[in-house]
Tab-separated table of N, CA and C in Angstrom:
chain	number	residue	atom	x	y	z
P	255	MET	N	0.699	-1.277	-0.078
P	255	MET	CA	-0.373	0.321	0.007
P	255	MET	C	0.589	1.519	-0.030
P	256	ILE	N	2.167	1.044	0.797
P	256	ILE	CA	2.928	2.284	0.789
P	256	ILE	C	3.366	2.685	-0.453
P	257	GLU	N	3.661	1.727	-1.570
P	257	GLU	CA	4.103	1.771	-2.635
P	257	GLU	C	3.373	2.956	-3.491
P	258	ASN	N	2.132	3.059	-3.291
P	258	ASN	CA	1.238	3.651	-4.024
P	258	ASN	C	1.615	5.233	-3.535
P	259	ILE	N	2.580	5.506	-2.571
P	259	ILE	CA	2.139	6.976	-2.022
P	259	ILE	C	3.338	7.638	-2.732
P	260	LYS	N	4.461	6.789	-2.885
P	260	LYS	CA	5.573	6.989	-3.782
P	260	LYS	C	5.156	7.759	-5.346
P	261	VAL	N	4.154	7.030	-5.836
P	261	VAL	CA	3.251	7.921	-7.134
P	261	VAL	C	2.330	8.200	-7.413
P	262	CYS	N	2.339	9.069	-5.885
P	262	CYS	CA	1.199	9.305	-5.836
P	262	CYS	C	0.808	10.862	-7.098
P	263	SER	N	0.101	11.133	-7.357
P	263	SER	CA	-0.296	12.146	-8.146
P	263	SER	C	-1.586	12.923	-8.278
P	264	LYS	N	-2.423	12.761	-7.027
P	264	LYS	CA	-3.867	13.368	-7.062
P	264	LYS	C	-3.680	14.851	-7.099
P	265	CYS	N	-2.476	15.909	-6.779
P	265	CYS	CA	-2.228	16.927	-7.034
P	265	CYS	C	-1.623	17.180	-7.477
P	266	ASN	N	-1.247	18.638	-7.447
P	266	ASN	CA	-0.104	19.404	-9.009
P	266	ASN	C	1.416	18.994	-8.066
P	267	LEU	N	1.256	19.275	-6.991
P	267	LEU	CA	1.856	19.147	-6.001
P	267	LEU	C	3.396	18.075	-6.215
P	268	CYS	N	3.121	16.936	-7.222
P	268	CYS	CA	3.705	16.210	-7.372
P	268	CYS	C	4.950	16.576	-7.916
P	269	ASN	N	4.587	17.483	-9.103
P	269	ASN	CA	5.405	18.140	-10.166
P	269	ASN	C	7.021	19.265	-9.579
P	270	ASN	N	6.096	19.296	-8.030
P	270	ASN	CA	7.264	20.190	-8.058
P	270	ASN	C	8.455	19.022	-7.427
P	271	GLN	N	8.139	18.040	-6.154
P	271	GLN	CA	8.991	17.019	-6.336
P	271	GLN	C	8.066	16.023	-5.621
P	272	GLU	N	8.848	14.570	-6.400
P	272	GLU	CA	8.283	13.799	-5.764
P	272	GLU	C	7.913	13.364	-3.992
P	273	PRO	N	6.923	12.956	-4.236
P	273	PRO	CA	6.289	12.841	-2.666
P	273	PRO	C	7.690	12.644	-1.645
P	274	LEU	N	8.277	12.972	-0.530
P	274	LEU	CA	9.266	12.778	0.657
P	274	LEU	C	8.522	11.151	1.402
P	275	LEU	N	9.173	10.613	1.550
P	275	LEU	CA	9.039	9.576	2.316
P	275	LEU	C	10.179	9.169	3.651
P	276	ASP	N	10.283	8.817	4.652
P	276	ASP	CA	10.746	8.145	5.239
P	276	ASP	C	11.435	6.380	5.088
P	277	ASP	N	12.291	5.882	5.700
P	277	ASP	CA	12.328	4.197	5.151
P	277	ASP	C	11.199	3.496	5.927
P	278	MET	N	10.100	2.538	5.004
P	278	MET	CA	9.308	2.190	5.711
P	278	MET	C	9.620	1.124	6.573
P	279	LYS	N	9.245	1.321	7.860
P	279	LYS	CA	9.501	0.331	8.915
P	279	LYS	C	8.549	0.197	9.673
P	280	ALA	N	8.194	-0.995	10.099
P	280	ALA	CA	6.983	-1.038	11.556
P	280	ALA	C	7.781	-0.076	12.998
P	281	CYS	N	7.040	0.321	13.634
P	281	CYS	CA	7.537	1.371	14.566
P	281	CYS	C	6.640	2.102	15.529
P	282	GLN	N	7.389	2.511	16.856
P	282	GLN	CA	6.514	2.995	17.756
P	282	GLN	C	5.844	4.136	17.876
P	283	VAL	N	6.921	5.136	17.459
P	283	VAL	CA	6.397	6.673	17.459
P	283	VAL	C	6.851	7.212	15.609
P	284	PHE	N	5.297	7.804	15.588
P	284	PHE	CA	5.372	8.684	14.378
P	284	PHE	C	5.428	9.991	14.678
P	285	TRP	N	6.292	11.068	14.061
P	285	TRP	CA	6.578	12.359	13.902
P	285	TRP	C	5.868	12.756	12.633
P	286	VAL	N	4.574	13.635	12.868
P	286	VAL	CA	4.165	14.001	11.646
P	286	VAL	C	4.160	15.484	11.592
P	287	GLY	N	4.719	15.657	10.390
P	287	GLY	CA	5.078	17.574	10.142
P	287	GLY	C	3.830	17.922	9.256
P	288	LEU	N	4.071	19.513	8.590
P	288	LEU	CA	2.718	19.700	7.814
P	288	LEU	C	2.931	19.368	6.286
P	289	SER	N	4.386	19.681	5.548
P	289	SER	CA	4.498	19.353	4.375
P	289	SER	C	6.418	19.197	4.063
P	290	ALA	N	6.282	18.699	2.971
P	290	ALA	CA	7.672	18.322	2.334
P	290	ALA	C	8.592	19.273	2.264
P	291	LYS	N	9.753	19.489	2.023
P	291	LYS	CA	10.662	20.361	1.919
P	291	LYS	C	11.420	20.248	0.452
P	292	MET	N	12.085	21.184	-0.453
P	292	MET	CA	12.681	20.943	-0.883
P	292	MET	C	14.066	19.866	-0.478
P	293	VAL	N	14.286	19.035	-1.135
P	293	VAL	CA	15.830	18.198	-0.751
P	293	VAL	C	16.827	18.271	-2.078
P	294	SER	N	17.961	18.194	-1.358
P	294	SER	CA	19.108	18.322	-2.302
P	294	SER	C	19.677	17.205	-2.953
P	295	GLY	N	19.236	15.984	-2.172
P	295	GLY	CA	19.537	14.536	-2.649
P	295	GLY	C	18.399	13.542	-2.423
P	296	GLU	N	18.946	12.235	-3.041
P	296	GLU	CA	17.771	11.457	-3.123
P	296	GLU	C	17.655	10.547	-1.907
P	297	ASN	N	18.628	10.968	-0.932
P	297	ASN	CA	18.930	10.075	0.574
P	297	ASN	C	17.862	11.125	1.546
P	298	GLU	N	17.388	11.828	1.292
P	298	GLU	CA	16.533	12.963	2.718
P	298	GLU	C	15.602	11.965	2.560
P	299	ILE	N	14.947	12.840	4.050
P	299	ILE	CA	13.898	12.112	4.644
P	299	ILE	C	12.491	13.116	5.257
P	300	PRO	N	11.829	13.329	5.462
P	300	PRO	CA	11.036	14.036	6.193
P	300	PRO	C	11.608	14.500	7.468
P	301	LEU	N	11.406	15.996	7.999
P	301	LEU	CA	12.017	16.271	8.915
P	301	LEU	C	13.308	15.111	9.513
P	302	SER	N	14.281	15.899	8.517
P	302	SER	CA	15.370	15.411	8.607
P	302	SER	C	16.487	15.815	9.735
P	303	PRO	N	17.078	15.295	10.507
P	303	PRO	CA	18.218	15.957	11.017
P	303	PRO	C	19.036	17.098	10.870
P	304	THR	N	18.843	17.699	9.368
P	304	THR	CA	20.107	18.799	8.952
P	304	THR	C	19.236	20.020	9.084
P	305	THR	N	17.543	19.840	9.323
P	305	THR	CA	16.871	20.675	9.485
P	305	THR	C	16.906	21.263	11.079
P	306	ASN	N	16.824	22.300	11.446
P	306	ASN	CA	16.136	22.371	12.746
P	306	ASN	C	15.514	21.787	13.524
P	307	SER	N	14.031	21.624	13.257
P	307	SER	CA	13.303	20.539	13.560
P	307	SER	C	13.366	19.384	13.632
P	308	GLY	N	13.988	18.757	12.982
P	308	GLY	CA	14.580	17.263	12.632
P	308	GLY	C	15.876	17.443	13.463
P	309	LYS	N	15.951	18.412	14.086
P	309	LYS	CA	17.504	18.183	14.915
P	309	LYS	C	16.874	17.899	16.314
P	310	LEU	N	15.853	18.796	16.722
P	310	LEU	CA	15.371	18.575	17.882
P	310	LEU	C	14.912	17.445	18.189
P	311	ILE	N	13.898	16.567	16.957
P	311	ILE	CA	13.337	15.636	17.085
P	311	ILE	C	14.243	14.413	17.460
P	312	SER	N	15.588	14.646	16.886
P	312	SER	CA	16.783	13.831	16.753
P	312	SER	C	17.070	13.921	18.256
P	313	ASN	N	17.228	14.644	19.457
P	313	ASN	CA	17.393	15.224	20.885
P	313	ASN	C	16.438	14.258	21.179
P	314	VAL	N	15.130	14.608	21.060
P	314	VAL	CA	14.209	13.493	21.915
P	314	VAL	C	14.842	11.967	21.415
P	315	GLU	N	14.848	11.706	20.364
P	315	GLU	CA	15.182	10.421	19.871
P	315	GLU	C	16.146	9.730	20.968
P	316	GLU	N	17.409	10.338	20.869
P	316	GLU	CA	18.526	10.175	21.583
P	316	GLU	C	18.336	9.613	23.197
P	317	GLN	N	17.254	10.387	23.484
P	317	GLN	CA	16.742	10.244	25.308
P	317	GLN	C	15.638	9.260	25.334
P	318	CYS	N	15.384	8.304	24.048
P	318	CYS	CA	14.925	6.771	24.172
P	318	CYS	C	15.282	6.285	23.062
P	319	SER	N	16.733	5.754	23.461
P	319	SER	CA	17.047	4.983	22.602
P	319	SER	C	16.372	3.056	22.693
P	320	GLY	N	16.443	2.930	21.825
P	320	GLY	CA	15.462	1.510	21.454
P	320	GLY	C	14.391	1.730	20.861
P	321	VAL	N	13.702	2.720	20.749
P	321	VAL	CA	12.369	3.268	20.360
P	321	VAL	C	12.876	3.519	18.576
P	322	THR	N	11.288	2.863	18.079
P	322	THR	CA	11.771	3.383	16.651
P	322	THR	C	10.630	3.746	16.130
P	323	THR	N	11.438	4.896	15.708
P	323	THR	CA	10.480	5.692	14.869
P	323	THR	C	10.285	6.408	13.408
P	324	TYR	N	9.503	6.897	12.739
P	324	TYR	CA	9.047	7.044	11.544
P	324	TYR	C	8.718	8.326	11.336
P	325	LYS	N	8.874	9.349	10.414
P	325	LYS	CA	8.732	10.712	10.163
P	325	LYS	C	7.846	10.714	8.779
P	326	THR	N	7.259	12.116	8.749
P	326	THR	CA	6.300	11.762	7.841
P	326	THR	C	5.844	13.486	8.211
P	327	ASN	N	4.956	13.752	6.809
P	327	ASN	CA	3.955	15.207	6.665
P	327	ASN	C	2.835	14.979	6.461
P	328	LEU	N	1.892	15.402	6.696
P	328	LEU	CA	0.603	15.904	6.199
P	328	LEU	C	0.699	15.703	4.449
P	329	VAL	N	1.236	16.515	4.233
P	329	VAL	CA	1.602	16.251	2.718
P	329	VAL	C	2.748	15.962	2.313
P	330	LYS	N	2.926	14.882	1.392
P	330	LYS	CA	4.264	14.547	1.278
P	330	LYS	C	4.766	15.142	0.044
P	331	CYS	N	4.389	16.317	-0.775
P	331	CYS	CA	4.923	17.082	-1.678
P	331	CYS	C	5.202	18.018	-1.452
P	332	VAL	N	5.891	18.818	-2.115
P	332	VAL	CA	6.395	20.632	-2.232
P	332	VAL	C	5.476	21.044	-2.065
P	333	PRO	N	4.877	22.056	-1.638
P	333	PRO	CA	3.786	23.379	-2.038
P	333	PRO	C	5.045	24.308	-2.091
P	334	LEU	N	4.725	24.943	-3.541
P	334	LEU	CA	5.215	26.349	-3.904
P	334	LEU	C	4.788	26.994	-4.284
P	335	ASP	N	5.103	28.584	-4.037
P	335	ASP	CA	4.334	29.623	-4.822
P	335	ASP	C	4.959	29.941	-5.909
P	336	GLU	N	4.451	30.923	-6.401
P	336	GLU	CA	4.633	31.265	-8.049
P	336	GLU	C	6.133	31.608	-8.295
P	337	ARG	N	6.419	32.093	-6.958
P	337	ARG	CA	8.304	32.568	-7.327
P	337	ARG	C	9.081	31.464	-6.606
P	338	GLN	N	8.551	30.291	-6.424
P	338	GLN	CA	9.131	28.450	-6.121
P	338	GLN	C	9.456	28.615	-5.160
P	339	LYS	N	8.934	29.302	-4.222
P	339	LYS	CA	9.739	29.537	-2.546
P	339	LYS	C	8.402	28.643	-1.791
P	340	LEU	N	8.827	27.963	-0.849
P	340	LEU	CA	7.979	26.932	0.016
P	340	LEU	C	6.843	27.787	0.657
P	341	ARG	N	5.638	27.459	0.849
P	341	ARG	CA	4.806	28.376	1.271
P	341	ARG	C	3.846	26.756	2.245
P	342	TYR	N	2.806	27.190	2.773
P	342	TYR	CA	1.899	26.029	3.546
P	342	TYR	C	1.014	25.703	2.927
P	343	PRO	N	0.618	24.446	2.490
P	343	PRO	CA	-0.416	23.940	1.804
P	343	PRO	C	-1.719	24.607	2.213
P	344	ASN	N	-2.385	24.420	1.239
P	344	ASN	CA	-3.980	24.913	1.501
P	344	ASN	C	-4.687	23.547	2.313
P	345	ARG	N	-5.958	24.058	2.153
P	345	ARG	CA	-6.783	22.861	3.268
P	345	ARG	C	-7.200	21.737	1.741
P	346	LYS	N	-7.398	21.987	0.990
P	346	LYS	CA	-7.623	21.158	-0.492
P	346	LYS	C	-6.278	19.926	-0.455
P	347	GLU	N	-5.504	21.022	-0.549
P	347	GLU	CA	-3.647	19.859	-0.821
P	347	GLU	C	-3.906	18.660	0.377
P	348	ILE	N	-4.257	19.341	2.116
P	348	ILE	CA	-4.015	18.333	2.649
P	348	ILE	C	-5.088	17.511	2.761
P	349	ASP	N	-6.410	17.818	2.314
P	349	ASP	CA	-7.181	16.753	2.332
P	349	ASP	C	-7.157	15.681	1.557
P	350	ILE	N	-6.716	16.053	0.334
P	350	ILE	CA	-6.371	14.996	-0.477
P	350	ILE	C	-4.983	14.289	-0.496
P	351	CYS	N	-4.382	14.814	0.369
P	351	CYS	CA	-2.874	13.949	0.963
P	351	CYS	C	-3.428	12.631	1.971
P	352	PHE	N	-4.385	13.637	2.838
P	352	PHE	CA	-4.392	12.831	4.383
P	352	PHE	C	-4.708	11.548	3.966
P	353	PRO	N	-4.942	11.039	2.828
P	353	PRO	CA	-5.718	9.211	2.915
P	353	PRO	C	-3.998	8.657	3.076
P	354	ASN	N	-3.488	9.347	2.509
P	354	ASN	CA	-1.942	8.928	2.417
P	354	ASN	C	-1.169	8.569	3.888
P	355	LEU	N	-1.541	9.682	5.052
P	355	LEU	CA	-0.974	9.554	6.362
P	355	LEU	C	-1.752	8.735	6.684
P	356	GLU	N	-3.119	8.048	6.273
P	356	GLU	CA	-4.185	7.308	7.249
P	356	GLU	C	-3.164	5.863	6.375
P	357	LYS	N	-2.765	5.725	5.462
P	357	LYS	CA	-2.009	4.176	4.902
P	357	LYS	C	-0.775	4.232	6.062
P	358	GLU	N	-0.250	4.980	6.493
P	358	GLU	CA	0.956	5.178	6.763
P	358	GLU	C	0.851	4.533	8.082
P	359	ILE	N	-0.103	5.133	8.520
P	359	ILE	CA	-0.512	4.943	10.099
P	359	ILE	C	-0.972	3.491	9.844
P	360	LYS	N	-2.077	2.824	9.212
P	360	LYS	CA	-1.984	1.630	8.730
P	360	LYS	C	-1.094	0.633	8.834
P	361	GLU	N	-0.521	1.227	7.988
P	361	GLU	CA	0.622	-0.005	7.708
P	361	GLU	C	1.668	-0.160	8.681
P	362	LEU	N	2.260	0.888	9.109
P	362	LEU	CA	3.471	0.637	9.905
P	362	LEU	C	3.166	0.803	11.730
P	363	LEU	N	1.824	0.806	12.224
P	363	LEU	CA	0.972	0.656	13.002
P	363	LEU	C	1.956	0.618	14.218
P	364	PRO	N	2.283	2.495	14.617
P	364	PRO	CA	2.474	3.215	15.812
P	364	PRO	C	1.799	3.231	16.505
P	365	GLN	N	2.563	3.266	18.179
P	365	GLN	CA	1.877	3.410	19.130
P	365	GLN	C	1.401	4.650	19.622
P	366	ILE	N	2.313	5.596	18.991
P	366	ILE	CA	2.586	7.096	19.440
P	366	ILE	C	2.560	7.867	18.445
P	367	VAL	N	1.582	8.402	17.845
P	367	VAL	CA	1.789	10.023	16.738
P	367	VAL	C	1.875	11.123	17.124
P	368	PHE	N	3.047	11.705	17.350
P	368	PHE	CA	3.312	13.188	17.750
P	368	PHE	C	2.663	14.666	16.777
P	369	LEU	N	1.645	15.073	16.719
P	369	LEU	CA	0.940	15.918	15.910
P	369	LEU	C	2.108	17.029	16.000
P	370	LEU	N	3.125	17.687	14.845
P	370	LEU	CA	3.386	18.590	15.423
P	370	LEU	C	3.118	19.976	14.796
P	371	GLY	N	2.537	20.197	15.766
P	371	GLY	CA	1.838	22.005	15.679
P	371	GLY	C	0.168	22.360	15.243
P	372	GLU	N	-0.076	23.612	15.253
P	372	GLU	CA	-1.357	23.278	15.607
P	372	GLU	C	-2.109	22.779	14.066
P	373	LYS	N	-1.265	23.160	12.657
P	373	LYS	CA	-2.176	23.148	11.491
P	373	LYS	C	-2.215	21.415	11.493
P	374	VAL	N	-0.992	20.621	12.209
P	374	VAL	CA	-1.307	19.240	12.340
P	374	VAL	C	-2.121	18.699	12.940
P	375	THR	N	-2.557	19.161	13.741
P	375	THR	CA	-3.405	18.869	14.987
P	375	THR	C	-4.617	19.244	14.536
P	376	THR	N	-5.035	20.679	14.283
P	376	THR	CA	-6.380	21.079	13.246
P	376	THR	C	-6.747	19.999	12.414
P	377	THR	N	-5.995	19.583	11.690
P	377	THR	CA	-6.202	18.217	10.465
P	377	THR	C	-6.575	17.218	11.119
P	378	ILE	N	-5.949	16.258	12.371
P	378	ILE	CA	-6.247	15.024	12.817
P	378	ILE	C	-7.530	15.275	13.434
P	379	SER	N	-7.763	16.422	14.171
P	379	SER	CA	-9.052	16.791	15.003
P	379	SER	C	-10.070	16.710	14.048
P	380	LYS	N	-9.920	17.210	13.073
P	380	LYS	CA	-10.971	17.164	11.640
P	380	LYS	C	-11.272	15.871	11.386
P	381	HIS	N	-10.544	14.997	10.920
P	381	HIS	CA	-10.597	13.778	9.956
P	381	HIS	C	-10.940	12.753	11.338
P	382	PHE	N	-10.568	12.654	12.305
P	382	PHE	CA	-10.259	11.400	13.049
P	382	PHE	C	-11.740	12.317	14.130
P	383	HIS	N	-12.012	13.518	14.014
P	383	HIS	CA	-13.187	13.776	15.212
P	383	HIS	C	-12.596	13.557	16.637
P	384	LEU	N	-11.136	14.264	16.747
P	384	LEU	CA	-10.683	14.402	18.079
P	384	LEU	C	-11.127	15.510	18.524
P	385	ASP	N	-11.096	15.677	19.921
P	385	ASP	CA	-11.306	17.315	20.393
P	385	ASP	C	-10.094	17.050	21.367
P	386	PHE	N	-8.894	17.498	20.931
P	386	PHE	CA	-7.483	17.709	21.627
P	386	PHE	C	-7.790	19.085	22.568
P	387	THR	N	-7.049	19.059	23.787
P	387	THR	CA	-6.756	19.686	24.831
P	387	THR	C	-5.816	20.614	24.414
P	388	ASN	N	-6.095	22.045	24.670
P	388	ASN	CA	-4.167	22.652	24.371
P	388	ASN	C	-3.590	22.504	25.750
P	389	TRP	N	-2.245	22.627	24.896
P	389	TRP	CA	-1.604	22.150	25.638
P	389	TRP	C	-1.119	23.378	26.601
P	390	ASP	N	-0.603	23.374	27.849
P	390	ASP	CA	0.123	24.052	28.844
P	390	ASP	C	1.596	24.125	28.649
P	391	GLU	N	2.163	25.191	28.309
P	391	GLU	CA	3.583	24.990	28.412
P	391	GLU	C	3.939	23.726	27.445
P	392	PHE	N	4.794	23.042	27.714
P	392	PHE	CA	5.100	21.843	27.616
P	392	PHE	C	4.619	20.527	28.275
P	393	ASN	N	3.753	20.657	28.798
P	393	ASN	CA	2.045	20.008	29.378
P	393	ASN	C	1.997	19.395	28.446
P	394	TYR	N	1.859	18.246	27.805
P	394	TYR	CA	1.309	17.915	26.722
P	394	TYR	C	-0.123	16.839	27.290
P	395	SER	N	-1.066	16.709	26.280
P	395	SER	CA	-1.994	15.778	26.798
P	395	SER	C	-2.263	14.767	25.657
P	396	PHE	N	-2.999	13.607	25.725
P	396	PHE	CA	-3.083	12.730	24.377
P	396	PHE	C	-4.393	12.309	23.876
P	397	LYS	N	-5.153	12.010	22.917
P	397	LYS	CA	-6.298	11.153	22.649
P	397	LYS	C	-5.627	9.835	22.106
P	398	GLU	N	-6.547	8.884	22.486
P	398	GLU	CA	-6.428	7.391	22.089
P	398	GLU	C	-7.234	7.544	21.024
P	399	TYR	N	-6.839	6.637	19.572
P	399	TYR	CA	-7.976	6.773	18.917
P	399	TYR	C	-7.286	4.927	18.336
P	400	ASN	N	-8.361	4.161	18.198
P	400	ASN	CA	-8.052	2.961	17.262
P	400	ASN	C	-6.646	2.268	17.432
P	401	GLY	N	-6.607	2.428	19.261
P	401	GLY	CA	-5.443	1.852	19.829
P	401	GLY	C	-3.928	2.528	19.683
P	402	THR	N	-4.542	3.737	19.111
P	402	THR	CA	-2.749	4.805	19.019
P	402	THR	C	-2.873	5.805	19.903
P	403	TYR	N	-2.003	6.289	20.492
P	403	TYR	CA	-1.862	7.833	21.336
P	403	TYR	C	-1.735	8.843	20.131
P	404	TYR	N	-2.571	9.903	20.372
P	404	TYR	CA	-2.366	11.229	19.357
P	404	TYR	C	-2.065	12.315	20.433
P	405	VAL	N	-0.692	12.893	20.000
P	405	VAL	CA	-0.436	13.509	21.069
P	405	VAL	C	-0.090	15.375	20.165
P	406	PRO	N	-0.648	16.251	20.455
P	406	PRO	CA	-0.556	17.285	19.963
P	406	PRO	C	0.710	17.876	20.930
P	407	ILE	N	1.508	18.858	20.018
P	407	ILE	CA	2.680	19.104	20.547
P	407	ILE	C	3.013	20.548	19.804
P	408	HIS	N	4.075	21.507	20.370
P	408	HIS	CA	4.226	22.463	19.577
P	408	HIS	C	5.431	21.777	18.746
P	409	HIS	N	5.546	23.031	17.441
P	409	HIS	CA	5.977	22.512	16.319
P	409	HIS	C	7.451	22.653	16.600
P	410	PRO	N	8.567	21.850	16.709
P	410	PRO	CA	10.196	21.894	16.748
P	410	PRO	C	10.497	23.682	15.983
P	411	SER	N	10.002	24.030	15.014
P	411	SER	CA	10.955	25.152	14.690
P	411	SER	C	10.181	26.272	15.325
P	412	TYR	N	9.339	26.363	16.235
P	412	TYR	CA	8.734	27.629	17.265
P	412	TYR	C	9.236	27.092	18.303
P	413	VAL	N	9.638	26.056	18.653
P	413	VAL	CA	10.027	26.146	19.971
P	413	VAL	C	11.983	26.404	19.851
P	414	TYR	N	12.054	26.346	18.592
P	414	TYR	CA	13.783	26.542	18.051
P	414	TYR	C	13.726	27.986	18.116
P	415	VAL	N	13.145	28.391	17.687
P	415	VAL	CA	12.694	30.003	17.216
P	415	VAL	C	12.778	30.780	18.767
P	416	TYR	N	11.226	30.573	19.168
P	416	TYR	CA	10.954	31.284	20.196
P	416	TYR	C	10.880	30.959	21.394
P	417	LYS	N	11.524	29.420	21.922
P	417	LYS	CA	11.553	29.282	23.242
P	417	LYS	C	12.694	28.161	23.316
P	418	ARG	N	13.720	28.900	22.957
P	418	ARG	CA	14.845	28.356	22.453
P	418	ARG	C	15.628	28.129	24.235
P	419	LYS	N	15.549	29.080	25.264
P	419	LYS	CA	16.133	28.801	26.074
P	419	LYS	C	15.347	27.836	26.949
P	420	GLN	N	14.109	27.065	26.424
P	420	GLN	CA	13.362	26.087	27.300
P	420	GLN	C	13.909	24.825	26.200
P	421	LEU	N	14.387	24.619	25.334
P	421	LEU	CA	14.608	23.315	24.628
P	421	LEU	C	14.838	22.069	25.502
P	422	GLY	N	15.770	22.426	26.515
P	422	GLY	CA	15.797	20.905	27.237
P	422	GLY	C	14.518	20.620	28.067
P	423	LEU	N	14.033	21.315	28.514
P	423	LEU	CA	12.698	21.218	28.920
P	423	LEU	C	11.582	20.723	27.765
P	424	TYR	N	11.365	20.773	26.667
P	424	TYR	CA	11.188	20.476	25.475
P	424	TYR	C	11.119	18.963	25.450
P	425	ILE	N	12.532	18.940	25.250
P	425	ILE	CA	12.949	17.892	24.905
P	425	ILE	C	12.779	16.641	26.133
P	426	LYS	N	12.882	16.779	27.519
P	426	LYS	CA	12.357	15.942	28.005
P	426	LYS	C	11.101	15.707	28.335
P	427	SER	N	10.623	16.674	28.117
P	427	SER	CA	8.673	16.670	27.826
P	427	SER	C	8.270	15.246	27.304
P	428	ILE	N	8.443	15.550	25.873
P	428	ILE	CA	8.049	14.716	25.121
P	428	ILE	C	8.963	13.321	25.391
P	429	ALA	N	10.401	13.338	25.678
P	429	ALA	CA	10.948	11.732	25.746
P	429	ALA	C	10.039	11.496	26.959
P	430	SER	N	9.568	11.939	27.624
P	430	SER	CA	9.038	11.079	29.317
P	430	SER	C	7.643	10.769	28.838
P	431	LEU	N	7.294	11.489	28.284
P	431	LEU	CA	5.402	11.008	27.206
P	431	LEU	C	5.515	9.800	26.416
P	432	ILE	N	7.183	9.806	25.944
P	432	ILE	CA	7.167	7.988	24.735
P	432	ILE	C	7.283	7.438	26.237
P	433	GLU	N	8.434	7.393	26.816
P	433	GLU	CA	8.489	6.728	28.344
P	433	GLU	C	7.417	5.968	28.610
P	434	MET	N	6.422	6.840	29.424
P	434	MET	CA	5.318	6.745	30.187
P	434	MET	C	4.127	5.619	28.980
P	435	LEU	N	4.123	6.521	27.547
P	435	LEU	CA	2.630	6.032	26.755
P	435	LEU	C	3.350	4.477	26.149
P	436	LEU	N	4.759	3.940	26.187
P	436	LEU	CA	5.201	3.052	25.396
P	436	LEU	C	5.511	1.743	26.414
């Protein structure tokens, strides 16, 4: 089923770049960002450790040795504006690509799905009819749905830019959640 995602052409975003996917593997933890970024090589993955967001996620993963993870985005292809600059995907693009995320979850069976930021959380809430509680600082709540915990958290890039002095607390909070839920 995942092979279908690699050749998806339901919207025009695939003309910008083929769908960006992590190596498919059964995993315990899923990280879901908003959309793919332009890549410079064939071996890049979503939320790559070469980005600030990816570095923070890698730091969390280092705190949770032995936990298997998978990184993905709501929108697998790169949304670009008329000047070929990265932009936020629109609602239609997100909704068209959402079944691909469902396929990934169904096939890889994560126990925990971290929703990176408000746009991702809103989309999951809408599609799965889940009512999430807003986080308080770095105290995150979660909802169980079909045997999987969905956890809305601050987007790592937001924390990196606006809460940089609290990076350690952010990492510790997420790592603690992983330990508690697995």
